[in-house]
Short mmCIF file of C-alpha atoms and ligand atoms in Angstrom, two decimals:
data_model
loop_
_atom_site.label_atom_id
_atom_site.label_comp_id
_atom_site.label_asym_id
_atom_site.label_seq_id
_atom_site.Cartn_x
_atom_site.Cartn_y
_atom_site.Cartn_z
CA UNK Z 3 0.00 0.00 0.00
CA UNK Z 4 1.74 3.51 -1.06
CA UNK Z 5 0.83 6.97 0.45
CA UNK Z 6 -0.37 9.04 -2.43
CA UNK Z 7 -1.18 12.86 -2.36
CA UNK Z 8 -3.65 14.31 -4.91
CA UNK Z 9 -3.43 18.11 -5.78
CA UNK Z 10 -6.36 19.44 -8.06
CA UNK Z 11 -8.81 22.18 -7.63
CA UNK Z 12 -11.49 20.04 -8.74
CA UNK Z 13 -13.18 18.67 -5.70
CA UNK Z 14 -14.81 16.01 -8.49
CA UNK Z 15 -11.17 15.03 -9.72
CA UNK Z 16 -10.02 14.77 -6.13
CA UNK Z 17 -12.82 12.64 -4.83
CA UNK Z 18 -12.96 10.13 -8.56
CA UNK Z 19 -9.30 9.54 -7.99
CA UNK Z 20 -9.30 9.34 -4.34
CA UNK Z 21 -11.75 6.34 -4.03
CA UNK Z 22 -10.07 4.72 -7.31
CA UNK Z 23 -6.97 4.89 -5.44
CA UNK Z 24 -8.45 3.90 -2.30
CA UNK Z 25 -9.92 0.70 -4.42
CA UNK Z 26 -6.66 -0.27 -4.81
CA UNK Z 27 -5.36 -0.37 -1.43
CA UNK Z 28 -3.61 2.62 -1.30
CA UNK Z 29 -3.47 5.56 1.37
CA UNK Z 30 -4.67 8.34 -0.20
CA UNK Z 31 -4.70 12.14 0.82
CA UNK Z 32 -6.37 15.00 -0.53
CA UNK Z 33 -5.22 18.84 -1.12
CA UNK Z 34 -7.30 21.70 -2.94
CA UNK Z 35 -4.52 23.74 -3.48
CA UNK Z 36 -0.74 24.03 -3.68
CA UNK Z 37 -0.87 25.64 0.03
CA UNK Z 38 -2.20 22.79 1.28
CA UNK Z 39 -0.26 20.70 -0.67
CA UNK Z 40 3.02 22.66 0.48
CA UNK Z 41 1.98 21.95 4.03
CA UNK Z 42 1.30 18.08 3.65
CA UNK Z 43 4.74 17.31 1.75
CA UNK Z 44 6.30 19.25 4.94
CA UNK Z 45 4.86 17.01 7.28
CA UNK Z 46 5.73 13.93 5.51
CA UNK Z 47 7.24 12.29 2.02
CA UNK Z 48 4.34 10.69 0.43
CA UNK Z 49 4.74 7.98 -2.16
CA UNK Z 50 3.89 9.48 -4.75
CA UNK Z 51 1.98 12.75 -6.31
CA UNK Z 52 -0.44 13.63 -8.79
CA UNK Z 53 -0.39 17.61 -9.17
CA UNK Z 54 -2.43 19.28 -11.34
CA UNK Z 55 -1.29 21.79 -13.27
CA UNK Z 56 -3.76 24.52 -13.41
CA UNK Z 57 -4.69 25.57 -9.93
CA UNK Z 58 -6.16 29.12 -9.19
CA UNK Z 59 -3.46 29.54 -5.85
CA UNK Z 60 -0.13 28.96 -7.02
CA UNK Z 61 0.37 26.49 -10.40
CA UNK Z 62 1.27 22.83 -10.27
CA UNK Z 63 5.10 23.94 -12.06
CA UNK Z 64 5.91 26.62 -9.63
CA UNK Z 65 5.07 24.05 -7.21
CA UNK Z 66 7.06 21.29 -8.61
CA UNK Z 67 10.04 24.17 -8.88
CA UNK Z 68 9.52 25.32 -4.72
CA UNK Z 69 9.96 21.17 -3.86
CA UNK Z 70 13.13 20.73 -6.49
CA UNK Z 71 14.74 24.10 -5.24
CA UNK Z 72 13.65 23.13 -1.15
CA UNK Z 73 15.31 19.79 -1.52
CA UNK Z 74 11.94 18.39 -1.11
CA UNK Z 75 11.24 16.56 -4.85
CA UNK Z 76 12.68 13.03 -3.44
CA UNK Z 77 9.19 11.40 -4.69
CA UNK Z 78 7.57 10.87 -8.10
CA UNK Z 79 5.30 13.23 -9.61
CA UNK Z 80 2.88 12.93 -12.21
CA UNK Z 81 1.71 15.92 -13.32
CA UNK Z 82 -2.41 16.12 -14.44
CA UNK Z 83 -3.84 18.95 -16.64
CA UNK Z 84 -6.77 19.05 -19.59
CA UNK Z 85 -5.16 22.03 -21.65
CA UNK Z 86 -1.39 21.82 -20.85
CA UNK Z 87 1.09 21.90 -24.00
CA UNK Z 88 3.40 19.57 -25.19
CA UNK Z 89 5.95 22.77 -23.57
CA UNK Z 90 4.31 22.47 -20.23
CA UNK Z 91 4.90 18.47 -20.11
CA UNK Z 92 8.54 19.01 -21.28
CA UNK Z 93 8.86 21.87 -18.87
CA UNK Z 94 7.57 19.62 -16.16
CA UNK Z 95 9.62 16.59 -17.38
CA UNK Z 96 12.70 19.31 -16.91
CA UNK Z 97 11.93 19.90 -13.35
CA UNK Z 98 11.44 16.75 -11.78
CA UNK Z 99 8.35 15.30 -12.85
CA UNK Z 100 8.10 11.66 -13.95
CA UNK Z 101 5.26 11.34 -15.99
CA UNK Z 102 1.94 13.30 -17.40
CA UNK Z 103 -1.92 12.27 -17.27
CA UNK Z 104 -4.17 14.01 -19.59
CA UNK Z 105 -7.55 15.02 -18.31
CA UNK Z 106 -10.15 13.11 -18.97
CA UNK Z 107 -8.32 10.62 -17.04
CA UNK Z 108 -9.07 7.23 -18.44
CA UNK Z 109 -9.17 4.53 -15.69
CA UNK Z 110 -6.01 1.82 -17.24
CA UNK Z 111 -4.31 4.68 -17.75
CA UNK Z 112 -4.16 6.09 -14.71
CA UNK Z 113 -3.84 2.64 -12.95
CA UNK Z 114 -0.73 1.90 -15.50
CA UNK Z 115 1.20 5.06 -14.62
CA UNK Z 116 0.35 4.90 -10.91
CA UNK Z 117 1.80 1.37 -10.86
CA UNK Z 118 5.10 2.58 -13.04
CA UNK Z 119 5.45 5.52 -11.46
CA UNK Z 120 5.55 3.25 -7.88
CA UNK Z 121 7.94 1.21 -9.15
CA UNK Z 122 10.34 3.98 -10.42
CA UNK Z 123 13.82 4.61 -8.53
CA UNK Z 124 12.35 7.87 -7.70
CA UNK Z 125 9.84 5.69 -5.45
CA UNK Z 126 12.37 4.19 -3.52
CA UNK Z 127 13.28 5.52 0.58
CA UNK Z 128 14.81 8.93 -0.03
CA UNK Z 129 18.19 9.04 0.67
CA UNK Z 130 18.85 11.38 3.41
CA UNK Z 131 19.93 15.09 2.70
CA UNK Z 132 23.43 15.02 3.93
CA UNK Z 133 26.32 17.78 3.49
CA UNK Z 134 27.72 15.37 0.41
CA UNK Z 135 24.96 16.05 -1.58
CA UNK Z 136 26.21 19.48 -1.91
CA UNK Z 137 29.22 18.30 -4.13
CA UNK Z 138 33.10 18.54 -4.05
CA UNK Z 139 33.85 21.99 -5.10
CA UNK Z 140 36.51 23.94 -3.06
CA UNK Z 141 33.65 26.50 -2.64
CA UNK Z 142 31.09 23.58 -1.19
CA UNK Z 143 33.65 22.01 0.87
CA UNK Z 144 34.13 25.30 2.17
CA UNK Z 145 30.32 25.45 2.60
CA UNK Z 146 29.95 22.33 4.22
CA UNK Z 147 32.81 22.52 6.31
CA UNK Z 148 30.89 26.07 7.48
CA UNK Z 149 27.71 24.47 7.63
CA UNK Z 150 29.22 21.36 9.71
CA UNK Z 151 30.06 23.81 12.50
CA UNK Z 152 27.07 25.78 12.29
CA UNK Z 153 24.64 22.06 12.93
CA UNK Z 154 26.66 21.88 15.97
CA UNK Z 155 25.43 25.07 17.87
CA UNK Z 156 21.74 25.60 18.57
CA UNK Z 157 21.62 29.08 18.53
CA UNK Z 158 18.91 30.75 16.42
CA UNK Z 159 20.24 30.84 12.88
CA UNK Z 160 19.24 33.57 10.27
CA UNK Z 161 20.24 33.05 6.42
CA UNK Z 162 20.98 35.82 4.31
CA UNK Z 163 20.83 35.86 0.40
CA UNK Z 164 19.29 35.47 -2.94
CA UNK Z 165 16.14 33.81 -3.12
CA UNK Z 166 17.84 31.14 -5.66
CA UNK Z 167 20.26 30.37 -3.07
CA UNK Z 168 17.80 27.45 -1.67
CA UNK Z 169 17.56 28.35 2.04
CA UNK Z 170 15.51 25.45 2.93
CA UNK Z 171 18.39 23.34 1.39
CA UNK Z 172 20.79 24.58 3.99
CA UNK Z 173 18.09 24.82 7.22
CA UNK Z 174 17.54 21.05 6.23
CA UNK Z 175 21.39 20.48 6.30
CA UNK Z 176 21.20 21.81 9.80
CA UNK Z 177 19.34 18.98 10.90
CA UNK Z 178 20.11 15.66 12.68
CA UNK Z 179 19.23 12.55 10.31
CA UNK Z 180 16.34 11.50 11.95
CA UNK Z 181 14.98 15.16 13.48
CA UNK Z 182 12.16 16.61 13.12
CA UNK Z 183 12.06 19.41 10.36
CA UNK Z 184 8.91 21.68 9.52
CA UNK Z 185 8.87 24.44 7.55
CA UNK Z 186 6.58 27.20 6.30
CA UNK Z 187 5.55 30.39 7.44
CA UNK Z 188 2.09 28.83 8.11
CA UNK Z 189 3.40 27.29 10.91
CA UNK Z 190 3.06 30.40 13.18
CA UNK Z 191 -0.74 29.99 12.40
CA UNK Z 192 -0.68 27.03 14.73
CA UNK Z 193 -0.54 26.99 18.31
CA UNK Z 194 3.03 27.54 19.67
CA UNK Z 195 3.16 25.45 22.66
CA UNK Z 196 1.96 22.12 20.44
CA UNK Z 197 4.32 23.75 17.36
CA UNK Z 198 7.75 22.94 19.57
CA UNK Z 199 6.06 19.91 20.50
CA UNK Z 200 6.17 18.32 17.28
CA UNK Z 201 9.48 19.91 16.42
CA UNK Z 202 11.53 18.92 19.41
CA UNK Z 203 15.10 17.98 18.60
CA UNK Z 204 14.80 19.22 15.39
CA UNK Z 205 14.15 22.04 13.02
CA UNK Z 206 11.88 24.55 12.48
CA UNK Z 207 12.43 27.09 9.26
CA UNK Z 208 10.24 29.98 8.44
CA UNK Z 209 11.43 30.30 4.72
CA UNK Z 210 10.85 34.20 3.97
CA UNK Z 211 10.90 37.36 6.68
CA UNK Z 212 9.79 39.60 4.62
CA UNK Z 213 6.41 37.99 4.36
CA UNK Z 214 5.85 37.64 8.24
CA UNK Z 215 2.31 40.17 9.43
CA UNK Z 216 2.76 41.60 12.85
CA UNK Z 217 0.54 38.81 14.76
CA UNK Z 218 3.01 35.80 12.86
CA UNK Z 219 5.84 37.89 14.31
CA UNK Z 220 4.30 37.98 17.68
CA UNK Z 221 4.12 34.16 17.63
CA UNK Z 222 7.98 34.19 16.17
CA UNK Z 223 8.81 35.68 19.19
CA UNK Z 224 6.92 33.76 21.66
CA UNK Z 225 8.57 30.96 19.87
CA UNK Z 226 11.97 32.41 20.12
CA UNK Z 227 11.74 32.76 23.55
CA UNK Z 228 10.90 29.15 24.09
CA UNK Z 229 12.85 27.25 21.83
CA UNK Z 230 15.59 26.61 23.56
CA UNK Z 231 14.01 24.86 26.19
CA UNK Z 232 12.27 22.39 24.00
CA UNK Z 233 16.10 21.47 21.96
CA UNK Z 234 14.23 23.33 18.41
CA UNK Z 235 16.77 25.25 16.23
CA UNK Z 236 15.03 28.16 14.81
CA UNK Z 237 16.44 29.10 11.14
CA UNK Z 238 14.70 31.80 9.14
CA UNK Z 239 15.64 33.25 6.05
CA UNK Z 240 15.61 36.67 4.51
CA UNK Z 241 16.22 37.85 1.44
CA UNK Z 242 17.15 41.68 2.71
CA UNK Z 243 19.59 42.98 4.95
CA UNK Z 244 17.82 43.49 8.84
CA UNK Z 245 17.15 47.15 8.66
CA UNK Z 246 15.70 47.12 5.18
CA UNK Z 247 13.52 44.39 6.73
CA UNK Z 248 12.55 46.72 9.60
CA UNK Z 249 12.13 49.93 7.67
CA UNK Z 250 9.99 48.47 4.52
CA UNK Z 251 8.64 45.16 5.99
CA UNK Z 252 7.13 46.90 9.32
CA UNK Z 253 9.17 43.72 11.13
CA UNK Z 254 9.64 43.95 14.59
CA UNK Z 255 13.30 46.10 15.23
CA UNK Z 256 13.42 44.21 18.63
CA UNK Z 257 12.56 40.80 16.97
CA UNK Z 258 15.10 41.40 14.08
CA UNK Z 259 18.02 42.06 16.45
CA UNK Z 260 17.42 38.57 18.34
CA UNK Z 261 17.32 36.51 14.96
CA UNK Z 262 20.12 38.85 13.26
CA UNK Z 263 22.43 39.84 15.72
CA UNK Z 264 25.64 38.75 13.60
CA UNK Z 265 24.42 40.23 10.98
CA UNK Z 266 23.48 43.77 11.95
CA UNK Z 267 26.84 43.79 14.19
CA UNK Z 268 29.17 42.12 11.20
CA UNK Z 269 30.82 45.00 10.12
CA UNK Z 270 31.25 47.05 13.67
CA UNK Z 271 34.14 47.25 14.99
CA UNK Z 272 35.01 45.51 18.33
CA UNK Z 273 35.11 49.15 20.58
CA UNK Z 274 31.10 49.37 19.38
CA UNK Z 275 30.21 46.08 21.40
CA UNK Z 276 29.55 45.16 25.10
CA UNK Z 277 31.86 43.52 27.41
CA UNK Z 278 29.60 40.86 26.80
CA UNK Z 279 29.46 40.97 23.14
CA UNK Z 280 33.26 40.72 22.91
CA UNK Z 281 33.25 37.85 25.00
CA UNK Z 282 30.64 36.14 23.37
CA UNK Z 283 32.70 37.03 19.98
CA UNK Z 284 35.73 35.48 21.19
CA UNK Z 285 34.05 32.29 22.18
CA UNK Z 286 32.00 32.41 18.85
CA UNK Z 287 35.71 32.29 17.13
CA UNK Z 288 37.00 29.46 19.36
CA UNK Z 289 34.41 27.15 18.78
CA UNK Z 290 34.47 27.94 14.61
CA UNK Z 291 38.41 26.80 14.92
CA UNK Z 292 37.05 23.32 16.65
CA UNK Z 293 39.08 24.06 19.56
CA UNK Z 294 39.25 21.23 22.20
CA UNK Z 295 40.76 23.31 24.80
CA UNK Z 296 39.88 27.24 25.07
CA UNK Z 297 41.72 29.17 27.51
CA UNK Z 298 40.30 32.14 28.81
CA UNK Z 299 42.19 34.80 30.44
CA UNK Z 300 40.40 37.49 32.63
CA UNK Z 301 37.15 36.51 30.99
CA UNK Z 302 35.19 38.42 33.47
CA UNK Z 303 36.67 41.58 33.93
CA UNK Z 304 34.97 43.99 32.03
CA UNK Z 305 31.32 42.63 32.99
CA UNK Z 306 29.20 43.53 35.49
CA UNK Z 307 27.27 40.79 37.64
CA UNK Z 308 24.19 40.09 35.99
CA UNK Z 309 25.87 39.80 32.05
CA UNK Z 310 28.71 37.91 34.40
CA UNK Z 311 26.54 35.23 35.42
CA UNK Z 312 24.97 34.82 32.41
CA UNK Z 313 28.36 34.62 30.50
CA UNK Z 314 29.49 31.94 33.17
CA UNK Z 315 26.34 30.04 32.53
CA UNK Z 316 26.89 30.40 28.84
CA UNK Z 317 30.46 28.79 29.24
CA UNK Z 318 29.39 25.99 31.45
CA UNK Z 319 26.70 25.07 28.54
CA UNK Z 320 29.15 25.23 25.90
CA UNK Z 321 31.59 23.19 28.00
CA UNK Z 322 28.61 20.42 28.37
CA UNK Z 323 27.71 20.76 24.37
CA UNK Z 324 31.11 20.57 22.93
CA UNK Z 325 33.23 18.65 25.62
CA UNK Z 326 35.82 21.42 25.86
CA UNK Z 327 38.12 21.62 28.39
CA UNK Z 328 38.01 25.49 29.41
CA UNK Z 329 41.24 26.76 31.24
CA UNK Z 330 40.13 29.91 33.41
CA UNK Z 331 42.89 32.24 34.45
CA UNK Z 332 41.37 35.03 36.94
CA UNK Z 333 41.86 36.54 39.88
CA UNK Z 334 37.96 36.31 40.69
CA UNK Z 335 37.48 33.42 43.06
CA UNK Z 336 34.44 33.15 42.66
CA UNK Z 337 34.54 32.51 39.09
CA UNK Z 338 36.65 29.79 40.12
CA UNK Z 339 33.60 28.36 42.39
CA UNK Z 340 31.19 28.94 39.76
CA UNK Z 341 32.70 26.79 37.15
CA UNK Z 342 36.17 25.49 37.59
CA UNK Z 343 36.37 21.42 38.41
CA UNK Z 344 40.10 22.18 39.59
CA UNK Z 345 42.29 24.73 40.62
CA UNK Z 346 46.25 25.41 40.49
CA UNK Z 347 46.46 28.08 42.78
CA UNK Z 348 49.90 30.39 41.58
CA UNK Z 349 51.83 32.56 43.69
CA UNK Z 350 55.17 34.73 41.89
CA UNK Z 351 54.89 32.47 38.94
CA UNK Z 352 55.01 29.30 40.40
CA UNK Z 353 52.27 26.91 41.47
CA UNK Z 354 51.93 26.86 45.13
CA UNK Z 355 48.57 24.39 44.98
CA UNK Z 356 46.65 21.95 43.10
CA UNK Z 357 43.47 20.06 44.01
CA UNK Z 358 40.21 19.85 43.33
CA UNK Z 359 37.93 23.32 43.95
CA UNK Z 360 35.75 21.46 46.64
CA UNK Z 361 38.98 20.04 48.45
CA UNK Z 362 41.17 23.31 47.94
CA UNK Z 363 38.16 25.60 49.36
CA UNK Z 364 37.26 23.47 51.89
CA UNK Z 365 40.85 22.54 52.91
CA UNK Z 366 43.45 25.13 51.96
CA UNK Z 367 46.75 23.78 52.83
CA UNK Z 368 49.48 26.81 51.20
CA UNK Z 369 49.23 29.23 53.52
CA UNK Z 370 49.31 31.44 50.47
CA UNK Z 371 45.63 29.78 49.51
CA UNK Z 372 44.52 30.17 53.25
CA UNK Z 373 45.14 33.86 52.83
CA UNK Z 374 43.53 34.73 49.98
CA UNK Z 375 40.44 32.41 51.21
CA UNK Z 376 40.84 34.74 54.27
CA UNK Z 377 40.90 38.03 51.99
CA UNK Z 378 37.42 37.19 50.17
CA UNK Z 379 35.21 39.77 51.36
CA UNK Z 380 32.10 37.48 53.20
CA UNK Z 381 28.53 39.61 53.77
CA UNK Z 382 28.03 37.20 56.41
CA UNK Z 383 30.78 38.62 58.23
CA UNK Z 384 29.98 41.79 60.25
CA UNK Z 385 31.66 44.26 62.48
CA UNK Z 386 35.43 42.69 61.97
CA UNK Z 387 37.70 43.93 59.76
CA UNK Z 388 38.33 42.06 56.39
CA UNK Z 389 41.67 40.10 56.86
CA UNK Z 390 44.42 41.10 54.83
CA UNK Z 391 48.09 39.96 53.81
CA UNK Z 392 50.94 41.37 54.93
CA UNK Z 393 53.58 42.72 52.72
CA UNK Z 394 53.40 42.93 48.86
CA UNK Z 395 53.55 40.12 45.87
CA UNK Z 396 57.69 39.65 44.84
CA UNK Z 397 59.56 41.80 42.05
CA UNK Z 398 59.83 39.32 39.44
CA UNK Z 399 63.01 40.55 38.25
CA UNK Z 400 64.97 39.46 41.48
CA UNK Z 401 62.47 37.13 43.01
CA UNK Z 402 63.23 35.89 46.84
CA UNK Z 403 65.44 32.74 47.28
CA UNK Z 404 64.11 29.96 48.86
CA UNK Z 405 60.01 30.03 48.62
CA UNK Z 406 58.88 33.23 47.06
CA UNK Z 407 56.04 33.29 49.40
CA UNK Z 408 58.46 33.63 52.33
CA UNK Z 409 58.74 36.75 53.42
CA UNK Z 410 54.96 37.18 53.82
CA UNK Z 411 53.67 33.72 54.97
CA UNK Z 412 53.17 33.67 58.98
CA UNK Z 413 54.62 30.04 59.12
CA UNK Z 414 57.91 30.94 57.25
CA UNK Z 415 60.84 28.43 58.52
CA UNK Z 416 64.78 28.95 57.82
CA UNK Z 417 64.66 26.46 55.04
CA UNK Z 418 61.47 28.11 53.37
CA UNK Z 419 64.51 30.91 52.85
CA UNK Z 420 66.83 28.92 51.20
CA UNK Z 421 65.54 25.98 49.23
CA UNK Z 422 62.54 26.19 46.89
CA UNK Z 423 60.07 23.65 48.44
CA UNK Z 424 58.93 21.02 45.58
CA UNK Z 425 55.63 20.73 44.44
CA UNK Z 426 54.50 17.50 45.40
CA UNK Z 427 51.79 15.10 46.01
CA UNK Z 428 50.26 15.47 49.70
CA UNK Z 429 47.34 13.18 48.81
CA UNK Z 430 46.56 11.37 45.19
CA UNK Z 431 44.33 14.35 43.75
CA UNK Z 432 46.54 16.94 45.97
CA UNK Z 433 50.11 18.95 45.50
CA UNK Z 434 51.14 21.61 47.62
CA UNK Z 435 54.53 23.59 47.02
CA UNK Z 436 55.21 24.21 50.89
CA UNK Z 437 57.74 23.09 53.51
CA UNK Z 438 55.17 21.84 55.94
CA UNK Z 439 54.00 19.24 54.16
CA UNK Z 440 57.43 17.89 52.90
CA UNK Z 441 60.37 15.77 54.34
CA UNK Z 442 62.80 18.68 55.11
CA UNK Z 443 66.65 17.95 53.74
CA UNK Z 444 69.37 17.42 55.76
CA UNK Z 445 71.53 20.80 56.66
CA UNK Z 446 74.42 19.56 54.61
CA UNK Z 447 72.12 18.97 51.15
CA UNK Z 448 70.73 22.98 52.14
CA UNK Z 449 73.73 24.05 52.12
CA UNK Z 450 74.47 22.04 49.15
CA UNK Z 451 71.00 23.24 47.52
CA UNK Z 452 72.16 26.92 48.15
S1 SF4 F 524 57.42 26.88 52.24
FE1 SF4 F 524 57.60 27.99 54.09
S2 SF4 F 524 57.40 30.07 53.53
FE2 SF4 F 524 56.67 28.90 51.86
S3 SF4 F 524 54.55 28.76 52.25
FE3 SF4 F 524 55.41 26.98 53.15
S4 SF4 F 524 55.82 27.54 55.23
FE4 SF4 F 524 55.45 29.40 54.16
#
């Protein structure tokens, strides 16, 4: 038993083939136009179609065209019409189409080139789209190796270009094998909520901007706002830059910026962004290069606390998502808290502890560490003045002898002067570069050392 769509006009043609397909055991649906059409292939690849040519809506070719140019013509067609030309047929042949019925449709005809046209290759499972249809070019490899890195994040995804470019092509490339993908500006007709229902894990592409009214935008941004949480990538396409779209489309400015920030930002230069932005720029760049380790120096610095906590949270998803190891280098500790797994705590250049952040907070062992645990200003603690360190970090030029943490650390020793303590395992997960926790050398291998 096949699936097969019918598109005609003619609710008499729809019904005469429908139960004479029916007859024959197969599945049969029904669509009046080629809107309804559109929105049945989206939903699923039927086995084969019969598409009438002449339809008052949008004609059976253009039709034919929007499915070869979407990447969606992976089924046979056979196109139907009572005037069409010898042109039209060879026009339709051109496209995609596998066969032609004339109207009056006589009954062994239509049950010959049904059965042929089930048997075709075309007939057979659809390959899935994959980046290798796109072809070897250095240009497509380019492409695909762009496109590759873009399927990883799940960020909301505008495309920018010609019409001819085949967006859809490209929003479908975006998406896992087996994931849902719907498309169609129609779409924001239905009800949100059961919308990113149906496309969780997947896909959802609204093909055209420009085309969006004011109450379809509403529901884009409602949408938007929600995707995330149900794991749906939102790709849209426009044909026009983002404040063309605004200024002539009446598109939502606020709604434009959140599906085109890249774009409207692509040619400022980096002292016209945020803190934020930068950051989010930088990481942007690290994950295009593939990087499996990203170190980030001072990542914090220039934000304040609320775009700092969101950055942080941003860094611990990416982290999760791509498996990258993230090496933080701050001065904030509680950055560290926030998303570090270890620490290597460094005093004068050197590393003066190592452990894991739950064992180093919780049991500082370098008196350098207990220090600067002291230091951390606590709103808990009221009335006594914040602890401090005595004396100031080295001059790197001529750093002390001995440990450079000496002449500051309250349990300094007359070794800790001399000989530079090793850094070495206290405990399996644990190293701590300090005289009290080490075997202290003879005097004759300090004076040796020295
Ligand atoms: S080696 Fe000595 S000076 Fe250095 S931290 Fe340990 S006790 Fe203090």
């Amino acid at each position: 038993m096949a699936q097969i769509l019918v598109v005609d006009d003619e609710i008499g043609i729809r019904e005469l083939l429908s139960e004479i397909l029916a007859d024959e055991g197969h599945q049969v649906m029904l669509a009046e136009s080629a809107g309804e059409a559109r929105r049945l292939r989206e939903r699923a690849r039927p086995d084969l179609v019969l598409l009438d040519i002449w339809m008052p809506d949008t004609d059976g070719i253009t039709l034919l065209k929007e499915w070869a140019a979407s990447g969606q013509l992976t089924m046979p067609v056979v196109m139907m019409s009572g005037h069409a030309t010898i042109e039209t047929a060879v026009e339709a042949t051109r496209i995609g189409a596998l066969d032609f019925l004339e109207k009056p449709i006589a009954l062994q005809r239509l049950l010959g080139t049904v059965k042929r046209a089930l048997r075709s290759p075309e007939a057979a499972a659809a390959p899935q789209l994959s980046l290798s249809a796109l072809g070897r070019s250095p240009v497509l490899a380019d492409t695909k190796k762009r496109l590759a890195q873009l399927a990883q994040a799940g960020a909301p995804l505008l495309l920018r270009g010609e019409r001819g470019m085949r967006p859809e092509l490209f929003a479908r490339l975006l998406a896992a094998p087996a994931a849902p993908f719907l498309a169609g500006a129609e779409l924001l007709a239905e009800a949100p909520s059961e919308l990113l229902a149906k496309a969780a894990g997947g896909v959802l592409f609204f093909p055209d901007l420009t085309r969006l009214g004011r109450a379809e935008q509403r529901n884009l941004e409602f949408l938007l706002a929600r995707a995330e949480k149900h794991k749906v990538r939102l790709v849209s396409f426009s044909p026009l830059d983002m404040r063309t779209l605004v200024e002539k489309h009446d598109f939502d400015a606020e709604l434009a910026t959140r599906l085109g920030i890249l774009e409207n930002r692509i040619d400022d230069y980096p002292h016209q962004f945020s803190g934020g932005m930068r950051q989010r720029v930088m990481i942007a760049l690290a994950l295009a290069l593939n990087a499996d380790v990203v170190i980030a120096d001072e990542p914090t610095t220039a934000l304040d606390v609320i775009v700092e906590a969101q950055f942080l949270d941003l860094l611990r998803e990416l982290r999760d998502e791509f498996n990258l190891t993230i090496v933080i280098i701050t001065h904030n500790i509680g950055v560290v808290a926030e998303v570090a797994d270890r620490v290597a705590v460094m005093y004068a250049g050197r590393m003066a502890e190592l452990g894991s952040v739950h064992d180093v907070f919780a049991n500082p062992m370098h008196p350098y560490t207990q220090g600067l645990l002291r230091s951390v200003p606590n709103i808990e603690l009221t009335g006594d003045e914040l602890y401090r360190m005595e004396g100031q970090p080295p001059n790197l030029v001529s750093p002390p002898s001995g440990c450079r943490f000496h002449d500051r650390c309250p349990h300094v020793m007359d070794i800790c002067k001399e000989v530079v303590p090793g850094f070495d395992p206290v405990r399996w997960d644990r190293r701590v570069a300090c005289w009290l926790y080490q075997q202290q050398p003879a005097h004759s291998e300090v004076t040796a050392a020295t």
